[in-house]
Backbone atoms as SQL, in Angstrom:
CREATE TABLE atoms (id INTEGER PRIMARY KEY, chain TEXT, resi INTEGER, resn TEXT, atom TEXT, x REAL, y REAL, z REAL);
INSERT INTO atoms VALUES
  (1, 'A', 1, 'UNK', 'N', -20.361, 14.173, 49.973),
  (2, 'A', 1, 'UNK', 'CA', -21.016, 12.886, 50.024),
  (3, 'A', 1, 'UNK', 'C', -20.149, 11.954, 50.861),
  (4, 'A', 2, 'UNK', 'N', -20.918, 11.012, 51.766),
  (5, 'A', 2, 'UNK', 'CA', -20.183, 10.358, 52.250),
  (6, 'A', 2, 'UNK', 'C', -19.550, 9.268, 51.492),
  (7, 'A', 3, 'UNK', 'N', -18.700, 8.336, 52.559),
  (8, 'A', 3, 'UNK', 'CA', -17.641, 7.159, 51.906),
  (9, 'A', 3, 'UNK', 'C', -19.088, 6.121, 51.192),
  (10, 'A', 4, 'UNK', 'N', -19.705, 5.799, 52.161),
  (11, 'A', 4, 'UNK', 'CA', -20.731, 4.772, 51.848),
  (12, 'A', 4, 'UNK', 'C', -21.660, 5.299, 50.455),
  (13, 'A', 5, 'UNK', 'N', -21.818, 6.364, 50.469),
  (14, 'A', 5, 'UNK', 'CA', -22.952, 7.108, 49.921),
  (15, 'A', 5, 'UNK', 'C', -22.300, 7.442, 48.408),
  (16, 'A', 6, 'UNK', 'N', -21.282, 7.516, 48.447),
  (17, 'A', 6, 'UNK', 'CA', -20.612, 7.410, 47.046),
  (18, 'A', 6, 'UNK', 'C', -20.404, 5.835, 46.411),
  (19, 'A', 7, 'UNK', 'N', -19.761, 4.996, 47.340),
  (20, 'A', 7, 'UNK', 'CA', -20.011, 3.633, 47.005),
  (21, 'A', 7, 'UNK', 'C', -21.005, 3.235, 46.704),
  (22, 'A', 8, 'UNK', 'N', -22.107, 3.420, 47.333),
  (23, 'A', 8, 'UNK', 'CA', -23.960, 3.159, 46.691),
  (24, 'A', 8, 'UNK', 'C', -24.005, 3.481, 45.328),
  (25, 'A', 9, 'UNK', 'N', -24.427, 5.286, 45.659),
  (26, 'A', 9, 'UNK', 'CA', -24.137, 5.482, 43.972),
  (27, 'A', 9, 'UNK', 'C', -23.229, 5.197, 42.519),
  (28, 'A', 10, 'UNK', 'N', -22.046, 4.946, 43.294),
  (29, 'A', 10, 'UNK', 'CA', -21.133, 4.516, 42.065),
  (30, 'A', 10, 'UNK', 'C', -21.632, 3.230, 41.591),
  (31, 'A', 11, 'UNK', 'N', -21.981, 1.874, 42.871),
  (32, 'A', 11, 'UNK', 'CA', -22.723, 0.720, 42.455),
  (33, 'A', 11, 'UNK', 'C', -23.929, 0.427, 41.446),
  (34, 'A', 12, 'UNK', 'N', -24.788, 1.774, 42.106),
  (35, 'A', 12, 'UNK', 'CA', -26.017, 1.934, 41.333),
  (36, 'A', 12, 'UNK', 'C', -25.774, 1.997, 39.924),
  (37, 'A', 13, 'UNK', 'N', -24.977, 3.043, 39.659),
  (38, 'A', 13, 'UNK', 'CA', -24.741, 3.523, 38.079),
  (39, 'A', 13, 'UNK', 'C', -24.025, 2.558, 37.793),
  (40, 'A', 14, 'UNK', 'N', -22.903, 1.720, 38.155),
  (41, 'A', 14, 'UNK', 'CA', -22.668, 0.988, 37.334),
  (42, 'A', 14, 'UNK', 'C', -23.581, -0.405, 37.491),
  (43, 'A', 15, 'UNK', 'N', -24.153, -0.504, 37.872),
  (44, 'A', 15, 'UNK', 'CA', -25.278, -2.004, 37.684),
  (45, 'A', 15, 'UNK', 'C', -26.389, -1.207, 36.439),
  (46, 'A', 16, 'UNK', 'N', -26.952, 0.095, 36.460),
  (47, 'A', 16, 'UNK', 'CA', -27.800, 0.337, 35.535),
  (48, 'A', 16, 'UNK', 'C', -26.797, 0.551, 34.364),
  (49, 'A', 17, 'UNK', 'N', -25.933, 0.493, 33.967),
  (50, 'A', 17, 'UNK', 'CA', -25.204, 0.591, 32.868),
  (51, 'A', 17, 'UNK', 'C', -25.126, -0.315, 32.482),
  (52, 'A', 18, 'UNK', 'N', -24.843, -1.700, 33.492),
  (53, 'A', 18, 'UNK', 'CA', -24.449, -2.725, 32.626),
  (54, 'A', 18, 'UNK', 'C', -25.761, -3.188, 32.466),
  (55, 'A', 19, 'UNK', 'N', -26.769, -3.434, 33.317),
  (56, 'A', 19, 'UNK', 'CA', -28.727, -3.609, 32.983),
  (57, 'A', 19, 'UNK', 'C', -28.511, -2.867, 31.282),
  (58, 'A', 20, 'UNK', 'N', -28.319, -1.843, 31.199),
  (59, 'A', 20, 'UNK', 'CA', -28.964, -0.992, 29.464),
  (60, 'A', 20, 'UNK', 'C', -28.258, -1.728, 28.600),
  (61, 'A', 21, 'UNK', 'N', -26.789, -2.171, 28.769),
  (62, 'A', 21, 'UNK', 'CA', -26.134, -2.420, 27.640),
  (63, 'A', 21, 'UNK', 'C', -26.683, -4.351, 27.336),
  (64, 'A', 22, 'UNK', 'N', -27.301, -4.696, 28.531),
  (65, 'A', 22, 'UNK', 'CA', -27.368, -6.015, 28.096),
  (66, 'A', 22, 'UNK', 'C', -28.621, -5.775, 27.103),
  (67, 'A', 23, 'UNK', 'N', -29.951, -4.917, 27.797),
  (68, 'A', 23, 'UNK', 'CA', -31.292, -5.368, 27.163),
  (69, 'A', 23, 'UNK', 'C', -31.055, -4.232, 25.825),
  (70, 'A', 24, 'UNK', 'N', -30.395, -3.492, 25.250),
  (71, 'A', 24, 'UNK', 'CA', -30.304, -3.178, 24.341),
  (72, 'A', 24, 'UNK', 'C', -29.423, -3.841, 23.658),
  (73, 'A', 25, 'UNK', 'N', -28.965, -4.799, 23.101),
  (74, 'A', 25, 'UNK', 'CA', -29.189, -5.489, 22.019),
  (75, 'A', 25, 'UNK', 'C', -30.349, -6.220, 21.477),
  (76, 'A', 26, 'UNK', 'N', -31.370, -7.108, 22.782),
  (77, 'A', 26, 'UNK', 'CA', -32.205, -7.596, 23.188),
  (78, 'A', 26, 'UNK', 'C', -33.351, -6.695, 22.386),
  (79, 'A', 27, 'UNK', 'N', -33.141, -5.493, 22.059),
  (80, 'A', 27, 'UNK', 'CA', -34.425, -4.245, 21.940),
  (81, 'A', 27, 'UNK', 'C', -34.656, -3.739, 20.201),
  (82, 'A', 28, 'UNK', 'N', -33.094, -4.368, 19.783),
  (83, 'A', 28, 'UNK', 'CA', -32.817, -4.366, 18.221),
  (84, 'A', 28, 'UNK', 'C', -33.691, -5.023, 17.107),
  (85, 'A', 29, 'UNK', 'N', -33.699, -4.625, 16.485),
  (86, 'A', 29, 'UNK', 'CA', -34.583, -5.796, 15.512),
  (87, 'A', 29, 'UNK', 'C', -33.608, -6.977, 14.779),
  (88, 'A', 30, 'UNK', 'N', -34.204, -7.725, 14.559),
  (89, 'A', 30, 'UNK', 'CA', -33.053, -8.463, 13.425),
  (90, 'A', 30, 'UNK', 'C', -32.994, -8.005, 12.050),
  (91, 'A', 31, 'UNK', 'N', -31.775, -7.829, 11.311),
  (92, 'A', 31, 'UNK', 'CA', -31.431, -7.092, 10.136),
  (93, 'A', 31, 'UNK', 'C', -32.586, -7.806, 8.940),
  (94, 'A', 32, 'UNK', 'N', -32.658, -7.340, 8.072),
  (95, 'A', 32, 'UNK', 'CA', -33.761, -7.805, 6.937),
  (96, 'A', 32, 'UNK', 'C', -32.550, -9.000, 6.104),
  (97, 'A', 33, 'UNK', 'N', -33.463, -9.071, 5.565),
  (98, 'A', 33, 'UNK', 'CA', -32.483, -10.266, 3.939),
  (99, 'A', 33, 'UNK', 'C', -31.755, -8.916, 3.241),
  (100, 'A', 34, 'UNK', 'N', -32.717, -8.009, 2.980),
  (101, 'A', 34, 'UNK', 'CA', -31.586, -6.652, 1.903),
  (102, 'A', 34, 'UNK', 'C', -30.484, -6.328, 2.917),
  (103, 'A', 35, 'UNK', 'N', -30.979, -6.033, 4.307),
  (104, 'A', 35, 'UNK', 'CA', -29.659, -5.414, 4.849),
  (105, 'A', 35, 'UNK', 'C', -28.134, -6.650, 4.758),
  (106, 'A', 36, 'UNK', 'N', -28.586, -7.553, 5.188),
  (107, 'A', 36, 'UNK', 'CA', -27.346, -8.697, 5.083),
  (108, 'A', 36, 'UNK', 'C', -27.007, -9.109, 3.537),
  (109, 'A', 37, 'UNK', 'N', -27.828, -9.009, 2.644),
  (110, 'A', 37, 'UNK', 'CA', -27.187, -9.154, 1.004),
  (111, 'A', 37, 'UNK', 'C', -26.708, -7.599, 0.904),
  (112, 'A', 38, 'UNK', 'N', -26.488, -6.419, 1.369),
  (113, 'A', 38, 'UNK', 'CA', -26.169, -5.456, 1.208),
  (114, 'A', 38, 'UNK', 'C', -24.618, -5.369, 1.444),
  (115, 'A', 39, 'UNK', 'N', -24.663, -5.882, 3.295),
  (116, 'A', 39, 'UNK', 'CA', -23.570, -6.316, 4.200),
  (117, 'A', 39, 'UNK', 'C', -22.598, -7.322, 3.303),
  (118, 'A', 40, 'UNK', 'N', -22.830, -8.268, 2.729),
  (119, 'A', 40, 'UNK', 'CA', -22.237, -9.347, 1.965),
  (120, 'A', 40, 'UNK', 'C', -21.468, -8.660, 0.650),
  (121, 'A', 41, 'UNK', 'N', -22.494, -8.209, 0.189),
  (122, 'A', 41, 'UNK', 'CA', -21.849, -7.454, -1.099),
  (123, 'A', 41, 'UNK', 'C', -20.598, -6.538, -1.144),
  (124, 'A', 42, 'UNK', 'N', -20.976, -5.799, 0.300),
  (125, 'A', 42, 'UNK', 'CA', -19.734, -4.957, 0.582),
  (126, 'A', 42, 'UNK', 'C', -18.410, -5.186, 1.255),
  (127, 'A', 43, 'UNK', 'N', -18.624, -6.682, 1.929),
  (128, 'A', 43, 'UNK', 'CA', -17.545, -7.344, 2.496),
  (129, 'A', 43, 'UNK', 'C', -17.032, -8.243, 1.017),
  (130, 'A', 44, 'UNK', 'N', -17.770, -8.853, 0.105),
  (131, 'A', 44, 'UNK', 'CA', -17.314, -9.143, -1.102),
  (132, 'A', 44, 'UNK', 'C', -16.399, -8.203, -1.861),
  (133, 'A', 45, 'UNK', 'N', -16.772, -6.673, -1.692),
  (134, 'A', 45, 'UNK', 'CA', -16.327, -5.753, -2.262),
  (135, 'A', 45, 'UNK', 'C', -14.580, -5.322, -1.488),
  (136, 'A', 46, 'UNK', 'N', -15.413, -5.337, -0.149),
  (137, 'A', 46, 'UNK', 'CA', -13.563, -4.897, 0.367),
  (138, 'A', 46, 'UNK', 'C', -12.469, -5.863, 0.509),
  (139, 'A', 47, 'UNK', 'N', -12.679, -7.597, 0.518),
  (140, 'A', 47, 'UNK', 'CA', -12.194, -8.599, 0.023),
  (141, 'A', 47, 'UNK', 'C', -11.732, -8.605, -1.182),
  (142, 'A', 48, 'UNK', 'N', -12.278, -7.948, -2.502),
  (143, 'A', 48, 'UNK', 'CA', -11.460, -7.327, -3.567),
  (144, 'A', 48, 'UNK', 'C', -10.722, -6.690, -3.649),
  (145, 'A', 49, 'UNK', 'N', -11.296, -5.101, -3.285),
  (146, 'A', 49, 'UNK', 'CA', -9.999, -4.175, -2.783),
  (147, 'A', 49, 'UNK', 'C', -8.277, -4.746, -2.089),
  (148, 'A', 50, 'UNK', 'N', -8.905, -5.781, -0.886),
  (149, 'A', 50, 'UNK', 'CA', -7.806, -5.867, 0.111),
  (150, 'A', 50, 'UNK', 'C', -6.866, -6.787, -0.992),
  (151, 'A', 51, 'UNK', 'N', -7.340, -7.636, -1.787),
  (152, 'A', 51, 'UNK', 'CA', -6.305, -8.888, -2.463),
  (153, 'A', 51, 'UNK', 'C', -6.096, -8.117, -3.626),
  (154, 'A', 52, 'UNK', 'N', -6.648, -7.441, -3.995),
  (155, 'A', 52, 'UNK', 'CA', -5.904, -6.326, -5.467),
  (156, 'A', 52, 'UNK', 'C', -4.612, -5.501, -4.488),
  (157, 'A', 53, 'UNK', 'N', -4.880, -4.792, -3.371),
  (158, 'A', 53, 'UNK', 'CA', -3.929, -4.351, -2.925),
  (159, 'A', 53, 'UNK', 'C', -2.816, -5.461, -2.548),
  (160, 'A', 54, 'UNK', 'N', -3.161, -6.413, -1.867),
  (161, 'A', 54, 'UNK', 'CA', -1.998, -7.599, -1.545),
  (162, 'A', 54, 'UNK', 'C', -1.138, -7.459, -2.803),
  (163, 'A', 55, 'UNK', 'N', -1.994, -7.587, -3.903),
  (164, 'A', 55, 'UNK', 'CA', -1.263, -8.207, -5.115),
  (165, 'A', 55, 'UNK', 'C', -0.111, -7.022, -5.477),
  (166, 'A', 56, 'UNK', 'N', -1.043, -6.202, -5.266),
  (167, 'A', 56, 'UNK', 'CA', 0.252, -4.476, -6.240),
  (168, 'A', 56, 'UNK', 'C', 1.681, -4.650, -5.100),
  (169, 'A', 57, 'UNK', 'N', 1.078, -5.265, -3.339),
  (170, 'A', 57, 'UNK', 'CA', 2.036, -4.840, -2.845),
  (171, 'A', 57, 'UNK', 'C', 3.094, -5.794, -3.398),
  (172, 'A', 58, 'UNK', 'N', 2.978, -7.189, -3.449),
  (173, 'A', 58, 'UNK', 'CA', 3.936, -8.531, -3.831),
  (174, 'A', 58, 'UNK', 'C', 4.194, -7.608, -5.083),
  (175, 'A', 59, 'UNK', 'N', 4.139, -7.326, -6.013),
  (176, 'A', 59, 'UNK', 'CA', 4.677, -6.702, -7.312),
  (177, 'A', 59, 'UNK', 'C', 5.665, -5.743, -6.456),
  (178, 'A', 60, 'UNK', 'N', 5.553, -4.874, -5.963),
  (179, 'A', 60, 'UNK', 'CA', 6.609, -3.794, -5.666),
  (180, 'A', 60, 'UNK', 'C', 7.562, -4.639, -4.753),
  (181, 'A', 61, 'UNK', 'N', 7.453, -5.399, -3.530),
  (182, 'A', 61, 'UNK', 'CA', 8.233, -6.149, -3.043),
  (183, 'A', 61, 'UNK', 'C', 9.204, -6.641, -4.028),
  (184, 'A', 62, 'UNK', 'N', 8.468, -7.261, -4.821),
  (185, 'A', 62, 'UNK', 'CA', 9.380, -8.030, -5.510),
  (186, 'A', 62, 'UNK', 'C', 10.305, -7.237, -6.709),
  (187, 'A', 63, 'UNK', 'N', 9.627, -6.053, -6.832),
  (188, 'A', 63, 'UNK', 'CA', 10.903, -4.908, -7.470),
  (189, 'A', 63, 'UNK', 'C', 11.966, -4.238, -6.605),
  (190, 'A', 64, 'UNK', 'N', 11.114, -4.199, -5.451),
  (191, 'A', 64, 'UNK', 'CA', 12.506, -3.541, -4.880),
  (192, 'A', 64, 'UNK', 'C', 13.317, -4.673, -4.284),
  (193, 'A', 65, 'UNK', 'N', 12.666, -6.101, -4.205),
  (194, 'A', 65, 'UNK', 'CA', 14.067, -6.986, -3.686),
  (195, 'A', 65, 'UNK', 'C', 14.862, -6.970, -4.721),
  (196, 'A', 66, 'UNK', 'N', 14.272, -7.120, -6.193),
  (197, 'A', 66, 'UNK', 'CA', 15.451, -6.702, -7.259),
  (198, 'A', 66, 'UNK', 'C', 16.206, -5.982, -7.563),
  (199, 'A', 67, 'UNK', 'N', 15.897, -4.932, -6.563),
  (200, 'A', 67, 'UNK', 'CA', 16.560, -3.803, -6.410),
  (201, 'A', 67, 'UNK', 'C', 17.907, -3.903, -6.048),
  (202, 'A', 68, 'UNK', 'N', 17.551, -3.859, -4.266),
  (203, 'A', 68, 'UNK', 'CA', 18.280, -4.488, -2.993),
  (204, 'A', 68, 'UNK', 'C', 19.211, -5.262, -3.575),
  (205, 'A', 69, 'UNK', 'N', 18.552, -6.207, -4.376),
  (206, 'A', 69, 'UNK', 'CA', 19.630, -7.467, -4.475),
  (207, 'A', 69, 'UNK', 'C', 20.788, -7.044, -5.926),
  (208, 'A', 70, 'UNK', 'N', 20.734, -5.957, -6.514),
  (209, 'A', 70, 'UNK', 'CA', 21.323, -5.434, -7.688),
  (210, 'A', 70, 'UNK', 'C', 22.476, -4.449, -6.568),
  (211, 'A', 71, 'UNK', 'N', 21.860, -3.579, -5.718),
  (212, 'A', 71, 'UNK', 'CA', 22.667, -3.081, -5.247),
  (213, 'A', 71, 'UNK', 'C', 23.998, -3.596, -4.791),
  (214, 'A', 72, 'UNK', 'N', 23.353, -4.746, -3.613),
  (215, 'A', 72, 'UNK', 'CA', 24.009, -5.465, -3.073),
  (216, 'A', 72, 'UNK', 'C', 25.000, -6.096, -3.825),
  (217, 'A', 73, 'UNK', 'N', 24.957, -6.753, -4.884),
  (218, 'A', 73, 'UNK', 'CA', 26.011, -6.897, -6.432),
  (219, 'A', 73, 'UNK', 'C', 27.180, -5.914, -6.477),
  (220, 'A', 74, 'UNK', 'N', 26.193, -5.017, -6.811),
  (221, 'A', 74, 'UNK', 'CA', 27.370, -3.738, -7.028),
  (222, 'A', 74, 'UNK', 'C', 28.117, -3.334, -5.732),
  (223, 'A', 75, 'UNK', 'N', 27.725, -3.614, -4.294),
  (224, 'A', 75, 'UNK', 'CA', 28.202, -2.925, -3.117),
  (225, 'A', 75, 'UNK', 'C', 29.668, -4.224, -3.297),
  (226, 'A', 76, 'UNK', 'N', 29.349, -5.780, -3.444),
  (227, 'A', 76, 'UNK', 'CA', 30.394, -6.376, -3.394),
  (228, 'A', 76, 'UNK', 'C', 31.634, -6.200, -4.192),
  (229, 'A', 77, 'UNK', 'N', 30.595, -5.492, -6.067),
  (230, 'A', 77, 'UNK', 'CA', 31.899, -5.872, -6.673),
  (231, 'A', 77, 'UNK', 'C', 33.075, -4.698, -6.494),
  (232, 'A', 78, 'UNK', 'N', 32.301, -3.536, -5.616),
  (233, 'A', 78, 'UNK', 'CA', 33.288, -2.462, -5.682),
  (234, 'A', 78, 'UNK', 'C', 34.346, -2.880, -4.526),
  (235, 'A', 79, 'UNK', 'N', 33.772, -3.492, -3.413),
  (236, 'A', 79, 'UNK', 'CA', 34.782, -3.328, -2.044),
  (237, 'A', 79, 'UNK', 'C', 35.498, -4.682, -2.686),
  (238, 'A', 80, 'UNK', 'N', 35.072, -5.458, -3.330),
  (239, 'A', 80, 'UNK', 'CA', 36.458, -6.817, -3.638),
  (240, 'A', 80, 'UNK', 'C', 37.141, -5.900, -4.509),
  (241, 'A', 81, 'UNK', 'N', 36.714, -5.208, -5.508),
  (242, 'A', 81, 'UNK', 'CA', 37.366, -4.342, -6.686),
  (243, 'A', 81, 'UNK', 'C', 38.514, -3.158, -6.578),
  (244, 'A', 82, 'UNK', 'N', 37.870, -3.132, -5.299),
  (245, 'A', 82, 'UNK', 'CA', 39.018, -1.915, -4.630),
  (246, 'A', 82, 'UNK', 'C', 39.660, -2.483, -3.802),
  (247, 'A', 83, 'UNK', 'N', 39.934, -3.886, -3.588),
  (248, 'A', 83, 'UNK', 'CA', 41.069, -4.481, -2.826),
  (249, 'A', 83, 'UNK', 'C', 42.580, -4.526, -3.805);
């Protein structure tokens, strides 16, 4: 194929690609009332999940900084202790 003749076609296909992707949204229906109280419910639902998980994680954070920070105790009192 020639130089030009590939440039055409490559133009072509990409102008009809971007033509499909515009008028198909355009071609969709709009969602019902059940589908979006469905949608809601389940973003209600993983908004639970995500802040129950936040929460377990702040609980373990905050055990292992008690941790960390116990260690760290003991790391001082040995190296002053062994002076």
């Amino acid at each position: 194929m020639s130089r030009i003749g590939l440039r055409s076609t490559l133009a072509i296909g990409v102008a009809v690609t971007m033509a499909s992707a515009l008028i198909a949204p355009i071609a969709q229906a709009a969602p019902t009332l059940a589908q979006i109280q469905a949608q809601v419910r389940q973003l209600e639902e993983d908004a639970t999940s995500a802040a129950e998980g936040a929460q377990a994680a702040k609980v373990q954070l905050a055990t292992l900084t008690k941790t960390l920070n116990g260690l760290k105790q003991d790391q001082i009192y040995f190296v002053v202790g062994g002076i």
